Short mmCIF file of C-alpha atoms in Angstrom, two decimals:
data_model
loop_
_atom_site.label_atom_id
_atom_site.label_comp_id
_atom_site.label_asym_id
_atom_site.label_seq_id
_atom_site.Cartn_x
_atom_site.Cartn_y
_atom_site.Cartn_z
CA MET A 1 79.67 136.17 -81.47
CA VAL A 2 81.15 132.74 -80.37
CA ASP A 3 77.21 131.47 -80.06
CA LEU A 4 76.61 132.67 -82.91
CA LEU A 5 79.58 130.93 -84.85
CA GLN A 6 78.71 127.80 -82.83
CA ASP A 7 74.96 128.09 -83.86
CA THR A 8 76.24 128.25 -87.65
CA ALA A 9 78.53 125.09 -87.45
CA ILE A 10 75.78 123.22 -85.74
CA ILE A 11 73.61 124.07 -88.70
CA CYS A 12 75.93 123.43 -91.06
CA LEU A 13 76.68 119.99 -89.47
CA ALA A 14 73.18 118.92 -89.68
CA VAL A 15 72.68 119.96 -93.57
CA CYS A 16 76.04 118.07 -94.15
CA LEU A 17 74.33 114.98 -92.12
CA ILE A 18 71.01 115.30 -94.07
CA ILE A 19 72.86 115.68 -97.48
CA GLN A 20 75.08 112.46 -96.58
CA SER A 21 71.99 110.66 -95.56
CA HIS A 22 70.33 111.19 -98.85
CA THR A 23 73.67 110.24 -100.86
CA ILE A 24 73.58 107.17 -98.79
CA ARG A 25 70.18 106.34 -99.91
CA ARG A 26 70.55 107.23 -103.63
CA LEU A 27 73.36 105.10 -103.69
CA ASP A 28 71.99 102.35 -101.95
CA ARG A 29 69.36 102.27 -104.74
CA MET A 30 71.76 102.42 -107.44
CA ARG A 31 73.64 99.59 -105.84
CA ARG A 32 70.32 97.55 -105.78
CA THR A 33 69.77 98.51 -109.54
CA LEU A 34 73.06 97.30 -110.42
CA SER A 35 72.70 94.30 -108.56
CA ASP A 36 69.28 93.60 -110.33
CA ALA A 37 70.76 94.24 -113.53
CA VAL A 38 74.01 91.80 -112.87
CA ASP A 39 71.44 89.27 -111.58
CA GLY A 40 69.43 89.44 -114.72
CA LEU A 41 72.60 89.47 -116.88
CA LEU A 42 73.67 86.16 -115.01
CA ALA A 43 70.36 84.75 -115.77
CA ALA A 44 70.63 85.52 -119.28
CA VAL A 45 74.08 83.90 -119.47
CA ARG A 46 72.88 80.50 -117.98
CA ALA A 47 70.11 80.53 -120.33
CA VAL A 48 72.23 81.11 -123.22
CA ASN A 49 74.78 78.20 -122.08
CA ASP A 50 71.74 75.99 -121.52
CA THR A 51 70.51 76.87 -125.41
CA ASP A 52 73.92 75.70 -126.35
CA ARG A 53 74.33 72.90 -124.53
CA LYS A 54 70.70 71.54 -125.72
CA GLN A 55 71.82 72.64 -129.52
CA ASN A 56 74.95 70.68 -129.00
CA GLU A 57 72.88 67.85 -127.65
CA ALA A 58 70.69 67.93 -130.63
CA LEU A 59 73.64 68.16 -133.26
CA ALA A 60 75.26 65.23 -131.60
CA ALA A 61 72.05 63.25 -131.52
CA LEU A 62 71.37 64.27 -135.23
CA THR A 63 75.18 63.22 -136.44
CA ASP A 64 74.70 59.54 -134.77
CA ALA A 65 71.56 59.32 -136.57
CA MET A 66 73.09 60.16 -139.86
CA ARG A 67 76.06 57.92 -139.22
CA ARG A 68 73.57 54.89 -138.11
CA LYS A 69 71.61 55.45 -141.44
CA GLU A 70 74.68 55.83 -143.38
CA ALA A 71 76.08 52.68 -141.86
CA ARG A 72 73.00 50.75 -142.81
CA HIS A 73 73.29 51.71 -146.31
CA GLY A 74 76.95 50.86 -146.77
CA ARG A 75 78.47 54.48 -147.08
CA ALA A 76 80.90 54.28 -143.93
#
């Protein structure tokens, strides 16, 4: 009877270890997927920031050009 209980406990432990191994692999895949998503979001934020910076530079250049034009025509 003790041998049967020990064998059953060993089988249960083996099943638990298999389930744990599959769970760890699944969690690792999810972690990698989330990491890739975060990397994508960071790249998008950097692109938006770069676009904003370029737009601000273009607006500043346009404003300067308009001021120079107004100054040439005496409308300061």
